[in-house]
Amino acid sequence: MPELPEVETSRRGILPYVKGQVVGAVVIRKALLRWPIPADLPQRLVNQSILDVTRRGKYLMLHTNKGCLLIHLGMSGHLRILPSGHPFQKHDHVDILFRTGQCLRFTDPRRFGAILWATDPNQHPLLAKLGVEPLSRQFTADYLFQYSRKRTLTIKEFIMDSHIVVGVGNIYTNEALFSAGIHPQRAAGRISLQRYQQLVIAIKVILKKAIQRGGTTLRDFQNSAGKPGYFQQHLQIYGRQGLACLQCKDILREIRLSQRSSVYCPTCQR
DNA sequence: AAAGACACCTGGGAGC
DNA sequence: TGCTCCCAGGTGTCTT
């Protein structure tokens, strides 16, 4: 599920239930996620107050005075707020129980997600090399243009590389390239500054709209508004291979780049 | 330094 | 019904 808008939706969903809460216990039912959950996580977290919940790329960070809990949702992860003692199911791997009796539950069928501890998140190897935030002022056409010179990889792969820009996954890269009229297979180093300007605007607009609509398919949290994401109703190209382009009626095509499905309009995208 | 293949894992759907 | 195969919103790591 989670690209940046879904992670941001998760952050906003849990924030009011988690911020200021004191951890009473941590239950780890399955420690084998992408990396093992550190065995000493409970002793690090218990009695700590959650000062804030922030996001860096697709990582959620729960801050305490002693360090920071990192949560990555992988391909299939999600978080819910539940009353403690709520029955758990097969893929409910971790519960963080608060003194108030509420529980932050991490569920992830594919276990590509991660739960890690960082004493100093800025020094953590997974975070230290991440690229710019797409909704920040640092994400500019000039940045992409300079960074891409002499690069021969495709623009699709370039945008999806988290060392360049974080959070823009397969769905939103497809959408943004369509919106900017750029063929996904075009070499990143052969795109003009002007076209990068269009692409940067497209990425920012699409991500903001997706956040406004609660992401694309993320299930919502039991205790927040109780709504799923609605952005899938606004997808212009992702998943529409073989159907007519919404702009020109040409038939949308699909290719695979880095084992990821890429849909494009052969007329609108060059 | 950069490109490409491969790894991790489960569930759902298509096809036989 | 059941089996096999392929696909899925991610990304670090190893080999060329």
Tab-separated table of C-alpha atoms (C1' of nucleotides) in Angstrom:
chain	number	residue	atom	x	y	z
A	1	MET	CA	0.000	0.000	0.000
A	2	PRO	CA	2.261	2.641	1.173
A	3	GLU	CA	3.807	5.355	-0.864
A	4	LEU	CA	4.368	8.759	0.670
A	5	PRO	CA	0.688	9.806	0.780
A	6	GLU	CA	-0.299	6.580	2.517
A	7	VAL	CA	2.516	6.883	5.062
A	8	GLU	CA	1.604	10.507	5.678
A	9	THR	CA	-2.038	9.486	6.101
A	10	SER	CA	-0.900	6.889	8.632
A	11	ARG	CA	1.126	9.488	10.487
A	12	ARG	CA	-1.782	11.876	10.717
A	13	GLY	CA	-4.119	9.063	11.689
A	14	ILE	CA	-2.102	7.830	14.636
A	15	LEU	CA	-0.685	11.164	15.823
A	16	PRO	CA	-3.615	12.245	18.042
A	17	TYR	CA	-3.725	8.825	19.735
A	18	VAL	CA	0.010	8.461	20.233
A	19	LYS	CA	1.524	11.862	20.930
A	20	GLY	CA	2.078	12.423	24.627
A	21	GLN	CA	1.275	8.803	25.498
A	22	VAL	CA	3.527	6.748	27.756
A	23	VAL	CA	4.425	3.238	26.637
A	24	GLY	CA	3.403	0.583	29.146
A	25	ALA	CA	4.419	-2.545	27.245
A	26	VAL	CA	5.552	-3.788	23.869
A	27	VAL	CA	4.344	-7.133	22.555
A	28	ILE	CA	6.341	-8.687	19.722
A	29	ARG	CA	4.628	-11.743	18.276
A	30	LYS	CA	6.796	-12.019	15.194
A	31	ALA	CA	10.209	-10.375	15.184
A	32	LEU	CA	11.219	-11.486	11.693
A	33	LEU	CA	10.305	-8.564	9.506
A	34	ARG	CA	12.638	-7.290	6.816
A	35	TRP	CA	15.225	-7.107	9.554
A	36	PRO	CA	14.709	-8.634	12.995
A	37	ILE	CA	13.050	-6.322	15.473
A	38	PRO	CA	15.741	-5.518	18.065
A	39	ALA	CA	15.307	-7.769	21.081
A	40	ASP	CA	15.859	-4.873	23.447
A	41	LEU	CA	13.122	-2.748	21.894
A	42	PRO	CA	10.647	-3.265	24.769
A	43	GLN	CA	13.124	-2.169	27.427
A	44	ARG	CA	14.042	0.871	25.365
A	45	LEU	CA	10.433	1.931	24.837
A	46	VAL	CA	8.672	1.075	28.076
A	47	ASN	CA	8.105	4.117	30.300
A	48	GLN	CA	9.050	6.441	27.450
A	49	SER	CA	6.712	9.192	26.381
A	50	ILE	CA	6.054	9.608	22.653
A	51	LEU	CA	6.971	13.218	22.019
A	52	ASP	CA	5.992	13.396	18.369
A	53	VAL	CA	5.392	11.367	15.228
A	54	THR	CA	7.239	12.540	12.135
A	55	ARG	CA	7.940	11.121	8.706
A	56	ARG	CA	11.082	10.912	6.588
A	57	GLY	CA	10.382	9.436	3.176
A	58	LYS	CA	8.345	6.334	3.900
A	59	TYR	CA	9.715	5.946	7.412
A	60	LEU	CA	7.581	6.919	10.369
A	61	MET	CA	9.482	8.074	13.422
A	62	LEU	CA	8.077	7.958	16.953
A	63	HIS	CA	10.309	10.213	19.001
A	64	THR	CA	11.196	9.736	22.654
A	65	ASN	CA	13.794	11.343	24.898
A	66	LYS	CA	16.057	8.317	24.446
A	67	GLY	CA	15.807	7.888	20.705
A	68	CYS	CA	13.448	7.136	17.951
A	69	LEU	CA	11.311	4.189	16.878
A	70	LEU	CA	11.451	3.731	13.097
A	71	ILE	CA	8.525	2.096	11.348
A	72	HIS	CA	8.480	1.210	7.645
A	73	LEU	CA	5.289	-0.275	6.230
A	74	GLY	CA	6.942	-2.117	3.346
A	75	MET	CA	4.491	-3.294	0.704
A	76	SER	CA	1.645	-4.487	2.861
A	77	GLY	CA	2.002	-2.931	6.297
A	78	HIS	CA	-0.494	-0.819	8.178
A	79	LEU	CA	-1.055	0.646	11.614
A	80	ARG	CA	-4.212	0.788	13.668
A	81	ILE	CA	-5.262	2.201	16.992
A	82	LEU	CA	-7.176	-0.372	19.019
A	83	PRO	CA	-8.214	-0.950	22.599
A	84	SER	CA	-5.572	-3.087	24.319
A	85	GLY	CA	-6.605	-6.704	24.538
A	86	HIS	CA	-8.210	-6.568	21.123
A	87	PRO	CA	-7.968	-10.075	19.580
A	88	PHE	CA	-4.990	-10.449	17.289
A	89	GLN	CA	-4.795	-12.198	13.968
A	90	LYS	CA	-2.147	-13.971	11.968
A	91	HIS	CA	-0.247	-10.941	10.680
A	92	ASP	CA	-0.607	-8.648	13.694
A	93	HIS	CA	3.072	-8.741	14.546
A	94	VAL	CA	3.587	-5.960	17.086
A	95	ASP	CA	1.517	-4.102	19.691
A	96	ILE	CA	2.714	-0.990	21.460
A	97	LEU	CA	0.514	-0.653	24.522
A	98	PHE	CA	0.028	2.712	26.147
A	99	ARG	CA	-0.755	3.385	29.773
A	100	THR	CA	-4.138	4.740	28.750
A	101	GLY	CA	-5.213	1.297	27.566
A	102	GLN	CA	-4.873	1.971	23.887
A	103	CYS	CA	-2.726	0.000	21.517
A	104	LEU	CA	-0.807	0.859	18.367
A	105	ARG	CA	-0.842	-2.313	16.294
A	106	PHE	CA	1.485	-3.088	13.382
A	107	THR	CA	0.144	-5.550	10.820
A	108	ASP	CA	2.105	-6.690	7.773
A	109	PRO	CA	1.299	-9.899	5.855
A	110	ARG	CA	4.344	-9.825	3.592
A	111	ARG	CA	6.753	-8.716	6.312
A	112	PHE	CA	8.668	-6.397	4.023
A	113	GLY	CA	8.174	-3.721	6.632
A	114	ALA	CA	10.578	-2.885	9.432
A	115	ILE	CA	10.560	-1.785	13.061
A	116	LEU	CA	13.912	-0.505	14.254
A	117	TRP	CA	15.445	1.678	16.901
A	118	ALA	CA	17.614	4.709	16.188
A	119	THR	CA	19.324	6.536	18.997
A	120	ASP	CA	20.000	9.349	16.562
A	121	PRO	CA	17.811	9.094	13.464
A	122	ASN	CA	20.009	11.468	11.478
A	123	GLN	CA	22.895	9.027	11.838
A	124	HIS	CA	20.902	5.929	11.017
A	125	PRO	CA	22.252	4.218	7.879
A	126	LEU	CA	18.792	3.743	6.368
A	127	LEU	CA	17.944	7.422	6.721
A	128	ALA	CA	21.288	9.126	6.245
A	129	LYS	CA	21.477	8.612	2.483
A	130	LEU	CA	17.875	9.387	1.595
A	131	GLY	CA	17.176	11.960	-1.093
A	132	VAL	CA	15.086	15.098	-0.790
A	133	GLU	CA	11.462	15.238	0.321
A	134	PRO	CA	9.271	15.772	-2.766
A	135	LEU	CA	7.051	18.296	-0.978
A	136	SER	CA	10.006	20.349	0.239
A	137	ARG	CA	11.584	23.416	-1.338
A	138	GLN	CA	14.721	21.412	-2.022
A	139	PHE	CA	12.842	19.334	-4.593
A	140	THR	CA	13.237	21.459	-7.695
A	141	ALA	CA	13.618	20.997	-11.428
A	142	ASP	CA	17.140	22.268	-11.105
A	143	TYR	CA	17.966	19.576	-8.553
A	144	LEU	CA	16.664	16.788	-10.807
A	145	PHE	CA	18.291	18.268	-13.870
A	146	GLN	CA	21.718	18.573	-12.266
A	147	TYR	CA	21.493	15.184	-10.606
A	148	SER	CA	20.465	13.403	-13.807
A	149	ARG	CA	23.119	14.659	-16.226
A	150	LYS	CA	24.877	11.759	-17.955
A	151	ARG	CA	22.560	9.266	-16.254
A	152	THR	CA	21.284	6.682	-18.696
A	153	LEU	CA	18.707	4.997	-16.520
A	154	THR	CA	15.064	5.645	-17.334
A	155	ILE	CA	13.245	8.608	-15.834
A	156	LYS	CA	10.845	6.185	-14.151
A	157	GLU	CA	13.667	4.410	-12.330
A	158	PHE	CA	15.351	7.723	-11.564
A	159	ILE	CA	12.264	9.139	-9.832
A	160	MET	CA	11.658	5.903	-7.934
A	161	ASP	CA	15.203	5.903	-6.528
A	162	SER	CA	14.895	6.978	-2.891
A	163	HIS	CA	18.456	8.287	-2.912
A	164	ILE	CA	17.282	10.958	-5.362
A	165	VAL	CA	13.814	11.782	-4.064
A	166	VAL	CA	11.926	9.865	-1.386
A	167	GLY	CA	8.399	8.566	-1.241
A	168	VAL	CA	7.416	8.504	-4.906
A	169	GLY	CA	6.601	4.871	-5.607
A	170	ASN	CA	5.223	3.006	-8.562
A	171	ILE	CA	1.685	4.389	-8.632
A	172	TYR	CA	2.555	8.042	-8.272
A	173	THR	CA	5.537	7.886	-10.614
A	174	ASN	CA	3.257	6.484	-13.310
A	175	GLU	CA	0.723	9.211	-12.631
A	176	ALA	CA	3.255	12.040	-12.544
A	177	LEU	CA	4.964	11.004	-15.782
A	178	PHE	CA	1.612	10.875	-17.534
A	179	SER	CA	0.669	14.267	-16.149
A	180	ALA	CA	3.988	15.747	-17.306
A	181	GLY	CA	3.791	14.049	-20.728
A	182	ILE	CA	7.090	12.207	-20.282
A	183	HIS	CA	7.610	8.676	-21.567
A	184	PRO	CA	8.673	6.406	-18.659
A	185	GLN	CA	11.503	4.907	-20.695
A	186	ARG	CA	13.185	8.175	-21.590
A	187	ALA	CA	16.737	8.434	-20.264
A	188	ALA	CA	16.847	10.696	-17.204
A	189	GLY	CA	19.930	12.447	-18.575
A	190	ARG	CA	18.153	13.415	-21.778
A	191	ILE	CA	15.308	15.423	-20.287
A	192	SER	CA	15.397	19.203	-20.456
A	193	LEU	CA	15.174	21.558	-17.504
A	194	GLN	CA	11.799	22.755	-18.762
A	195	ARG	CA	10.368	19.252	-18.778
A	196	TYR	CA	11.759	18.637	-15.310
A	197	GLN	CA	9.873	21.720	-14.217
A	198	GLN	CA	6.655	20.145	-15.437
A	199	LEU	CA	7.515	16.876	-13.734
A	200	VAL	CA	8.303	18.467	-10.375
A	201	ILE	CA	5.014	20.338	-10.435
A	202	ALA	CA	3.152	17.155	-11.393
A	203	ILE	CA	4.721	15.165	-8.549
A	204	LYS	CA	3.927	17.819	-5.961
A	205	VAL	CA	0.346	18.283	-7.148
A	206	ILE	CA	-0.392	14.559	-7.302
A	207	LEU	CA	1.115	13.800	-3.899
A	208	LYS	CA	-0.774	16.663	-2.278
A	209	LYS	CA	-4.059	15.593	-3.816
A	210	ALA	CA	-3.484	12.008	-2.760
A	211	ILE	CA	-2.765	13.088	0.823
A	212	GLN	CA	-5.938	15.205	0.815
A	213	ARG	CA	-7.911	12.160	-0.235
A	214	GLY	CA	-6.341	9.902	2.361
A	215	GLY	CA	-4.025	7.997	0.016
A	216	THR	CA	-4.823	5.442	-2.598
A	217	THR	CA	-6.039	2.294	-0.872
A	218	LEU	CA	-4.865	2.453	2.673
A	219	ARG	CA	-7.386	1.198	5.148
A	220	ASP	CA	-8.106	3.774	7.756
A	221	PHE	CA	-7.671	3.566	11.496
A	222	GLN	CA	-10.378	2.204	13.657
A	223	ASN	CA	-10.441	5.246	15.860
A	224	SER	CA	-9.982	8.016	13.377
A	225	ALA	CA	-12.497	9.011	10.751
A	226	GLY	CA	-13.012	5.443	9.585
A	227	LYS	CA	-12.582	6.211	5.901
A	228	PRO	CA	-10.441	4.397	3.322
A	229	GLY	CA	-8.228	6.258	0.839
A	230	TYR	CA	-10.101	7.719	-2.088
A	231	PHE	CA	-7.321	8.635	-4.491
A	232	GLN	CA	-7.754	5.489	-6.581
A	233	GLN	CA	-10.809	7.141	-8.087
A	234	HIS	CA	-8.504	9.810	-9.480
A	235	LEU	CA	-5.847	7.603	-11.015
A	236	GLN	CA	-5.367	8.551	-14.655
A	237	ILE	CA	-3.097	5.779	-15.825
A	238	TYR	CA	-2.006	3.289	-13.163
A	239	GLY	CA	-3.808	-0.001	-13.714
A	240	ARG	CA	-5.482	1.236	-16.917
A	241	GLN	CA	-3.313	-0.635	-19.447
A	242	GLY	CA	-5.353	-1.652	-22.505
A	243	LEU	CA	-7.951	1.039	-21.812
A	244	ALA	CA	-8.373	4.360	-23.616
A	245	CYS	CA	-6.254	7.323	-22.577
A	246	LEU	CA	-8.458	9.814	-20.750
A	247	GLN	CA	-6.910	12.638	-22.762
A	248	CYS	CA	-6.553	11.336	-26.320
A	249	LYS	CA	-8.427	7.980	-26.385
A	250	ASP	CA	-5.362	6.111	-27.619
A	251	ILE	CA	-4.878	2.702	-26.039
A	252	LEU	CA	-2.637	2.786	-22.955
A	253	ARG	CA	0.345	0.465	-23.052
A	254	GLU	CA	2.249	-1.412	-20.387
A	255	ILE	CA	5.946	-2.169	-20.135
A	256	ARG	CA	8.063	-3.435	-17.278
A	257	LEU	CA	10.928	-1.396	-15.900
A	258	SER	CA	12.934	-2.885	-13.048
A	259	GLN	CA	10.245	-5.526	-12.656
A	260	ARG	CA	7.657	-2.822	-12.040
A	261	SER	CA	4.576	-2.293	-14.141
A	262	SER	CA	4.710	0.945	-16.095
A	263	VAL	CA	1.664	2.202	-17.944
A	264	TYR	CA	1.862	5.038	-20.441
A	265	CYS	CA	0.086	6.685	-23.323
A	266	PRO	CA	2.136	6.375	-26.540
A	267	THR	CA	0.594	9.595	-27.841
A	268	CYS	CA	0.639	11.860	-24.801
A	269	GLN	CA	3.998	10.761	-23.396
A	270	ARG	CA	7.238	11.325	-25.297
B	1	DA	C1'	30.038	5.170	-9.753
B	2	DA	C1'	26.363	2.949	-11.943
B	3	DA	C1'	23.517	-0.779	-13.792
B	4	DG	C1'	21.216	-5.090	-13.301
B	5	DA	C1'	19.784	-9.191	-10.960
B	6	DC	C1'	18.213	-10.998	-6.794
B	7	DA	C1'	16.676	-11.222	-2.259
B	8	DC	C1'	13.042	-11.047	1.436
B	9	DC	C1'	7.377	-12.778	2.124
B	10	DT	C1'	2.213	-13.827	1.780
B	11	DG	C1'	-2.167	-13.722	-0.544
B	12	DG	C1'	-5.192	-13.281	-4.389
B	13	DG	C1'	-6.496	-14.183	-8.941
B	14	DA	C1'	-6.032	-16.435	-13.524
B	15	DG	C1'	-5.531	-20.512	-16.051
B	16	DC	C1'	-5.509	-25.418	-16.422
C	1	DT	C1'	-11.546	-28.273	-6.065
C	2	DG	C1'	-6.965	-27.962	-6.301
C	3	DC	C1'	-2.600	-27.103	-8.262
C	4	DT	C1'	0.787	-23.857	-10.504
C	5	DC	C1'	2.120	-19.566	-11.926
C	6	DC	C1'	2.209	-14.683	-11.842
C	7	DC	C1'	1.429	-10.395	-9.794
C	8	DA	C1'	1.298	-6.795	-5.989
C	9	DG	C1'	1.763	0.144	-3.404
C	10	DG	C1'	9.393	-1.492	-1.417
C	11	DT	C1'	14.218	-1.323	-1.288
C	12	DG	C1'	18.761	-3.076	0.407
C	13	DT	C1'	22.627	-5.867	-1.238
C	14	DC	C1'	25.522	-8.337	-4.190
C	15	DT	C1'	27.740	-8.895	-8.657
C	16	DT	C1'	29.343	-7.108	-12.870
